[in-house]
PDB file of C-alpha atoms in Angstrom:
ATOM      1  CA  UNK A   1      22.130  93.081 -52.596  1.00  0.00           C
ATOM      2  CA  UNK A   2      25.939  93.142 -52.683  1.00  0.00           C
ATOM      3  CA  UNK A   3      27.811  90.256 -51.097  1.00  0.00           C
ATOM      4  CA  UNK A   4      31.235  88.633 -51.142  1.00  0.00           C
ATOM      5  CA  UNK A   5      31.301  84.971 -52.096  1.00  0.00           C
ATOM      6  CA  UNK A   6      33.938  82.318 -52.676  1.00  0.00           C
ATOM      7  CA  UNK A   7      34.396  79.201 -54.750  1.00  0.00           C
ATOM      8  CA  UNK A   8      37.139  76.564 -54.706  1.00  0.00           C
ATOM      9  CA  UNK A   9      38.834  76.044 -58.073  1.00  0.00           C
ATOM     10  CA  UNK A  10      41.667  73.493 -58.237  1.00  0.00           C
ATOM     11  CA  UNK A  11      42.190  73.571 -54.451  1.00  0.00           C
ATOM     12  CA  UNK A  12      42.484  77.362 -54.561  1.00  0.00           C
ATOM     13  CA  UNK A  13      40.044  79.805 -52.960  1.00  0.00           C
ATOM     14  CA  UNK A  14      38.603  82.303 -55.458  1.00  0.00           C
ATOM     15  CA  UNK A  15      36.524  85.290 -54.442  1.00  0.00           C
ATOM     16  CA  UNK A  16      33.967  87.405 -56.179  1.00  0.00           C
ATOM     17  CA  UNK A  17      31.535  90.160 -55.347  1.00  0.00           C
ATOM     18  CA  UNK A  18      27.964  89.511 -56.391  1.00  0.00           C
ATOM     19  CA  UNK A  19      25.669  92.442 -57.042  1.00  0.00           C
ATOM     20  CA  UNK A  20      22.292  90.776 -57.258  1.00  0.00           C
ATOM     21  CA  UNK A  21      19.457  93.027 -58.412  1.00  0.00           C
ATOM     22  CA  UNK A  22      16.790  90.346 -58.770  1.00  0.00           C
ATOM     23  CA  UNK A  23      17.082  86.612 -59.236  1.00  0.00           C
ATOM     24  CA  UNK A  24      15.810  86.529 -62.844  1.00  0.00           C
ATOM     25  CA  UNK A  25      17.922  89.414 -64.195  1.00  0.00           C
ATOM     26  CA  UNK A  26      20.527  88.658 -66.875  1.00  0.00           C
ATOM     27  CA  UNK A  27      23.992  87.882 -65.484  1.00  0.00           C
ATOM     28  CA  UNK A  28      27.165  89.844 -66.263  1.00  0.00           C
ATOM     29  CA  UNK A  29      30.524  88.295 -65.378  1.00  0.00           C
ATOM     30  CA  UNK A  30      33.109  91.085 -65.121  1.00  0.00           C
ATOM     31  CA  UNK A  31      36.825  90.313 -65.600  1.00  0.00           C
ATOM     32  CA  UNK A  32      39.155  93.039 -64.334  1.00  0.00           C
ATOM     33  CA  UNK A  33      42.418  94.244 -65.826  1.00  0.00           C
ATOM     34  CA  UNK A  34      45.864  93.707 -64.518  1.00  0.00           C
ATOM     35  CA  UNK A  35      46.762  90.934 -64.362  1.00  0.00           C
ATOM     36  CA  UNK A  36      47.159  92.189 -60.814  1.00  0.00           C
ATOM     37  CA  UNK A  37      44.812  95.144 -60.522  1.00  0.00           C
ATOM     38  CA  UNK A  38      41.354  94.348 -59.208  1.00  0.00           C
ATOM     39  CA  UNK A  39      39.217  97.440 -59.805  1.00  0.00           C
ATOM     40  CA  UNK A  40      36.147  96.759 -57.706  1.00  0.00           C
ATOM     41  CA  UNK A  41      36.276 100.076 -55.784  1.00  0.00           C
ATOM     42  CA  UNK A  42      36.116 101.935 -59.120  1.00  0.00           C
ATOM     43  CA  UNK A  43      33.536  99.549 -60.513  1.00  0.00           C
ATOM     44  CA  UNK A  44      31.412  99.829 -57.359  1.00  0.00           C
ATOM     45  CA  UNK A  45      30.826 103.538 -57.943  1.00  0.00           C
ATOM     46  CA  UNK A  46      29.165 102.653 -61.268  1.00  0.00           C
ATOM     47  CA  UNK A  47      26.684 100.120 -59.875  1.00  0.00           C
ATOM     48  CA  UNK A  48      23.918 102.699 -59.558  1.00  0.00           C
ATOM     49  CA  UNK A  49      23.992 103.422 -63.290  1.00  0.00           C
ATOM     50  CA  UNK A  50      20.607 102.563 -64.805  1.00  0.00           C
ATOM     51  CA  UNK A  51      21.991  99.920 -67.171  1.00  0.00           C
ATOM     52  CA  UNK A  52      23.654  97.987 -64.365  1.00  0.00           C
ATOM     53  CA  UNK A  53      20.462  98.048 -62.293  1.00  0.00           C
ATOM     54  CA  UNK A  54      18.921  95.731 -64.889  1.00  0.00           C
ATOM     55  CA  UNK A  55      21.560  93.016 -64.385  1.00  0.00           C
ATOM     56  CA  UNK A  56      23.047  90.765 -61.775  1.00  0.00           C
ATOM     57  CA  UNK A  57      26.776  91.503 -61.855  1.00  0.00           C
ATOM     58  CA  UNK A  58      29.523  89.145 -60.715  1.00  0.00           C
ATOM     59  CA  UNK A  59      32.783  91.001 -60.188  1.00  0.00           C
ATOM     60  CA  UNK A  60      35.376  88.210 -60.236  1.00  0.00           C
ATOM     61  CA  UNK A  61      38.874  88.686 -58.808  1.00  0.00           C
ATOM     62  CA  UNK A  62      40.844  86.308 -60.967  1.00  0.00           C
ATOM     63  CA  UNK A  63      43.486  83.966 -59.629  1.00  0.00           C
ATOM     64  CA  UNK A  64      46.212  85.743 -57.679  1.00  0.00           C
ATOM     65  CA  UNK A  65      44.298  89.036 -57.239  1.00  0.00           C
ATOM     66  CA  UNK A  66      42.142  90.681 -54.589  1.00  0.00           C
ATOM     67  CA  UNK A  67      39.705  88.205 -53.046  1.00  0.00           C
ATOM     68  CA  UNK A  68      41.466  85.396 -54.950  1.00  0.00           C
ATOM     69  CA  UNK A  69      44.952  86.339 -53.748  1.00  0.00           C
ATOM     70  CA  UNK A  70      47.364  83.505 -53.086  1.00  0.00           C
ATOM     71  CA  UNK A  71      51.101  84.172 -53.045  1.00  0.00           C
ATOM     72  CA  UNK A  72      51.917  80.681 -54.320  1.00  0.00           C
ATOM     73  CA  UNK A  73      49.617  80.981 -57.331  1.00  0.00           C
ATOM     74  CA  UNK A  74      50.545  79.506 -60.710  1.00  0.00           C
ATOM     75  CA  UNK A  75      49.459  81.711 -63.605  1.00  0.00           C
ATOM     76  CA  UNK A  76      49.083  80.996 -67.285  1.00  0.00           C
ATOM     77  CA  UNK A  77      46.552  82.041 -69.872  1.00  0.00           C
ATOM     78  CA  UNK A  78      45.191  78.490 -69.980  1.00  0.00           C
ATOM     79  CA  UNK A  79      44.683  78.403 -66.202  1.00  0.00           C
ATOM     80  CA  UNK A  80      42.954  81.807 -66.205  1.00  0.00           C
ATOM     81  CA  UNK A  81      40.634  80.736 -69.041  1.00  0.00           C
ATOM     82  CA  UNK A  82      39.723  77.536 -67.189  1.00  0.00           C
ATOM     83  CA  UNK A  83      39.026  79.609 -64.071  1.00  0.00           C
ATOM     84  CA  UNK A  84      36.630  81.790 -66.103  1.00  0.00           C
ATOM     85  CA  UNK A  85      34.981  78.624 -67.419  1.00  0.00           C
ATOM     86  CA  UNK A  86      34.549  77.310 -63.861  1.00  0.00           C
ATOM     87  CA  UNK A  87      33.121  80.557 -62.461  1.00  0.00           C
ATOM     88  CA  UNK A  88      30.817  80.837 -65.493  1.00  0.00           C
ATOM     89  CA  UNK A  89      29.465  77.303 -64.982  1.00  0.00           C
ATOM     90  CA  UNK A  90      29.045  78.044 -61.274  1.00  0.00           C
ATOM     91  CA  UNK A  91      26.979  81.178 -62.005  1.00  0.00           C
ATOM     92  CA  UNK A  92      24.889  79.418 -64.676  1.00  0.00           C
ATOM     93  CA  UNK A  93      23.994  76.661 -62.227  1.00  0.00           C
ATOM     94  CA  UNK A  94      23.492  78.902 -59.189  1.00  0.00           C
ATOM     95  CA  UNK A  95      21.300  81.429 -61.030  1.00  0.00           C
ATOM     96  CA  UNK A  96      19.611  78.907 -63.298  1.00  0.00           C
ATOM     97  CA  UNK A  97      20.445  80.785 -66.490  1.00  0.00           C
ATOM     98  CA  UNK A  98      21.450  79.469 -69.901  1.00  0.00           C
ATOM     99  CA  UNK A  99      24.146  81.988 -70.816  1.00  0.00           C
ATOM    100  CA  UNK A 100      26.108  84.843 -69.339  1.00  0.00           C
ATOM    101  CA  UNK A 101      27.210  88.225 -70.649  1.00  0.00           C
ATOM    102  CA  UNK A 102      30.986  88.514 -70.353  1.00  0.00           C
ATOM    103  CA  UNK A 103      32.332  92.021 -69.692  1.00  0.00           C
ATOM    104  CA  UNK A 104      36.079  92.550 -69.487  1.00  0.00           C
ATOM    105  CA  UNK A 105      38.570  95.383 -69.042  1.00  0.00           C
ATOM    106  CA  UNK A 106      42.162  95.634 -70.320  1.00  0.00           C
ATOM    107  CA  UNK A 107      44.018  92.386 -69.463  1.00  0.00           C
ATOM    108  CA  UNK A 108      40.639  90.837 -68.682  1.00  0.00           C
ATOM    109  CA  UNK A 109      39.751  91.275 -72.372  1.00  0.00           C
ATOM    110  CA  UNK A 110      42.646  89.025 -73.345  1.00  0.00           C
ATOM    111  CA  UNK A 111      41.422  86.293 -71.003  1.00  0.00           C
ATOM    112  CA  UNK A 112      37.764  86.947 -71.833  1.00  0.00           C
ATOM    113  CA  UNK A 113      38.199  86.586 -75.589  1.00  0.00           C
ATOM    114  CA  UNK A 114      40.083  83.319 -75.088  1.00  0.00           C
ATOM    115  CA  UNK A 115      37.269  82.075 -72.832  1.00  0.00           C
ATOM    116  CA  UNK A 116      34.654  82.944 -75.457  1.00  0.00           C
ATOM    117  CA  UNK A 117      36.700  81.293 -78.208  1.00  0.00           C
ATOM    118  CA  UNK A 118      37.015  78.144 -76.110  1.00  0.00           C
ATOM    119  CA  UNK A 119      33.462  78.050 -74.675  1.00  0.00           C
ATOM    120  CA  UNK A 120      31.194  80.120 -76.980  1.00  0.00           C
ATOM    121  CA  UNK A 121      28.086  78.184 -75.923  1.00  0.00           C
ATOM    122  CA  UNK A 122      28.244  79.737 -72.426  1.00  0.00           C
ATOM    123  CA  UNK A 123      28.021  83.391 -73.434  1.00  0.00           C
ATOM    124  CA  UNK A 124      25.256  85.485 -74.962  1.00  0.00           C
ATOM    125  CA  UNK A 125      27.341  88.645 -75.446  1.00  0.00           C
ATOM    126  CA  UNK A 126      30.777  90.156 -74.916  1.00  0.00           C
ATOM    127  CA  UNK A 127      31.606  93.718 -73.859  1.00  0.00           C
ATOM    128  CA  UNK A 128      35.269  94.746 -74.119  1.00  0.00           C
ATOM    129  CA  UNK A 129      36.539  97.852 -72.318  1.00  0.00           C
ATOM    130  CA  UNK A 130      40.043  99.060 -73.281  1.00  0.00           C
ATOM    131  CA  UNK A 131      40.323  95.978 -75.460  1.00  0.00           C
ATOM    132  CA  UNK A 132      43.779  94.471 -75.857  1.00  0.00           C
ATOM    133  CA  UNK A 133      44.346  93.531 -79.470  1.00  0.00           C
ATOM    134  CA  UNK A 134      48.110  93.142 -79.886  1.00  0.00           C
ATOM    135  CA  UNK A 135      49.953  92.511 -76.628  1.00  0.00           C
ATOM    136  CA  UNK A 136      53.440  92.447 -78.139  1.00  0.00           C
ATOM    137  CA  UNK A 137      52.954  95.766 -79.969  1.00  0.00           C
ATOM    138  CA  UNK A 138      51.446  97.388 -76.869  1.00  0.00           C
ATOM    139  CA  UNK A 139      54.389  96.261 -74.742  1.00  0.00           C
ATOM    140  CA  UNK A 140      56.875  97.474 -77.370  1.00  0.00           C
ATOM    141  CA  UNK A 141      55.263 100.926 -77.485  1.00  0.00           C
ATOM    142  CA  UNK A 142      55.140 101.209 -73.706  1.00  0.00           C
ATOM    143  CA  UNK A 143      58.811 100.216 -73.521  1.00  0.00           C
ATOM    144  CA  UNK A 144      59.806 102.841 -76.102  1.00  0.00           C
ATOM    145  CA  UNK A 145      57.735 105.553 -74.374  1.00  0.00           C
ATOM    146  CA  UNK A 146      59.249 104.760 -70.968  1.00  0.00           C
ATOM    147  CA  UNK A 147      62.742 104.700 -72.464  1.00  0.00           C
ATOM    148  CA  UNK A 148      62.130 108.122 -74.083  1.00  0.00           C
ATOM    149  CA  UNK A 149      60.848 109.559 -70.787  1.00  0.00           C
ATOM    150  CA  UNK A 150      63.878 108.246 -68.897  1.00  0.00           C
ATOM    151  CA  UNK A 151      66.219 109.819 -71.465  1.00  0.00           C
ATOM    152  CA  UNK A 152      64.359 113.149 -71.333  1.00  0.00           C
ATOM    153  CA  UNK A 153      64.538 113.211 -67.524  1.00  0.00           C
ATOM    154  CA  UNK A 154      68.140 111.967 -67.539  1.00  0.00           C
ATOM    155  CA  UNK A 155      67.057 109.035 -65.376  1.00  0.00           C
ATOM    156  CA  UNK A 156      70.096 106.789 -65.843  1.00  0.00           C
ATOM    157  CA  UNK A 157      68.861 104.173 -63.331  1.00  0.00           C
ATOM    158  CA  UNK A 158      65.443 103.916 -64.977  1.00  0.00           C
ATOM    159  CA  UNK A 159      66.980 103.676 -68.444  1.00  0.00           C
ATOM    160  CA  UNK A 160      69.394 100.987 -67.254  1.00  0.00           C
ATOM    161  CA  UNK A 161      66.582  98.942 -65.646  1.00  0.00           C
ATOM    162  CA  UNK A 162      64.458  99.174 -68.780  1.00  0.00           C
ATOM    163  CA  UNK A 163      67.304  98.040 -71.024  1.00  0.00           C
ATOM    164  CA  UNK A 164      68.247  95.251 -68.610  1.00  0.00           C
ATOM    165  CA  UNK A 165      64.661  93.915 -68.549  1.00  0.00           C
ATOM    166  CA  UNK A 166      63.710  94.625 -72.165  1.00  0.00           C
ATOM    167  CA  UNK A 167      63.325  90.954 -73.210  1.00  0.00           C
ATOM    168  CA  UNK A 168      60.656  90.892 -75.911  1.00  0.00           C
ATOM    169  CA  UNK A 169      59.751  94.579 -75.821  1.00  0.00           C
ATOM    170  CA  UNK A 170      62.190  95.482 -78.609  1.00  0.00           C
ATOM    171  CA  UNK A 171      61.015  92.776 -80.997  1.00  0.00           C
TER     172      UNK A 171
END
């Protein structure tokens, strides 16, 4: 059964999609990439895969995204990690399980690893997809690639915007 559910975290409404196979199945908490790109429509097409049929899967739209959208949202890594802690505890209590499998994609891997470092007792396993390992280096490479593309295409406006907003990308 697939259903949309909500939870209040720090006076903010958070939404998630629960794909419940059977009550006693192991639980996967999925953290999407972004930070602003909920991927449920893509993820949904994979729910019939045999390995996912053996699990209950919670697809969580983290603070400020999708079902948890709020235009006045305050974001920080610490807040996002605490949100993951809260949704994890909620799922553990609701589904009467001891631990959860944490699965994360892209930016979600950054938050997910911090959550596991902070609360290792809550998780039985971690699955990273497109794992982020060095944010600063990734941003620097993306900046340089975009700058090269703008120069090749003689996109003066794009090059100017990149240089104007470079901040830490060059470091």
